[in-house]
Amino acid sequence: IGIDYVLDVASLGASGAWPRTTTLSRNRAREKRLAKLGALEWRFVRGAEWTPAIFADMAAIEAKSWHGSSGDRKFLPGKCTYFWRNLVTDPAQAERMRAALLYVDKKPVVFSFDIDAGPVKYEIASSYDPAFGKHSPGNCLHYRVLRAAVDEGITTVDMGAGDGGYKRESGAMAGPKIVDCLMVRSGWRAPLAKLLAWGWRRSGRS
């Protein structure tokens, strides 16, 4: 159902060629343009720093983004946000949950949400306010998150599937294919599942 993009920050950092000078220069220019719209505040959240206000800010951003009308919402009211809000009550899990947000004149504009598991960072979700889209706030925040990850000893960033453009720009490479698997019990369900699998393959969407 998609291709997983993986960034090997350990080898890129060791080469001394990451991030590229052109990328850093481009992001500095973007941040200068954003600063003309108001005071910039970069906020990084983990562990005990999680508060209901942080979840509310991420939901406000998500509501304005294309995710707000999709089925892939993470922080707007629903099962997903209920799951994350409950998970953060466990101190060990809260420490693994990371959020980064950019505020312009105290207004939440963009966020990224990740899970750190040892030396691997898993990018879970990100959204931005389209009113600021021409200034690429997502790219600016993304590189700050990656830089902080390197400083904390993260060696690999799993960026997931979708929108390979900005992921390749950051140095990520196409990794393993993501496959959906449906498992059924033996008995009458098994031959039915085989028939459905045959039809799924013929549909061209497998």
XYZ file of C-alpha atoms in Angstrom, residues 16-33 139-140 142-144 146-147 169-170:
27
model
C 29.656 15.879 7.003
C 27.445 16.605 4.003
C 24.112 16.724 5.816
C 22.130 18.832 5.846
C 23.302 20.364 2.587
C 24.418 23.988 2.704
C 21.781 24.907 0.135
C 19.069 23.352 2.281
C 20.164 25.243 5.384
C 20.340 28.487 3.419
C 16.881 27.925 1.972
C 15.403 27.255 5.402
C 17.026 30.350 6.913
C 15.408 32.430 4.160
C 12.040 30.806 4.868
C 12.338 31.512 8.575
C 13.191 35.148 7.893
C 10.028 35.481 5.825
C 10.158 22.113 6.161
C 11.622 24.578 8.648
C 11.219 19.267 10.100
C 14.915 20.122 9.888
C 14.940 21.444 13.435
C 15.982 16.145 12.637
C 18.847 18.235 14.004
C 15.063 16.220 -0.167
C 16.034 15.576 3.452
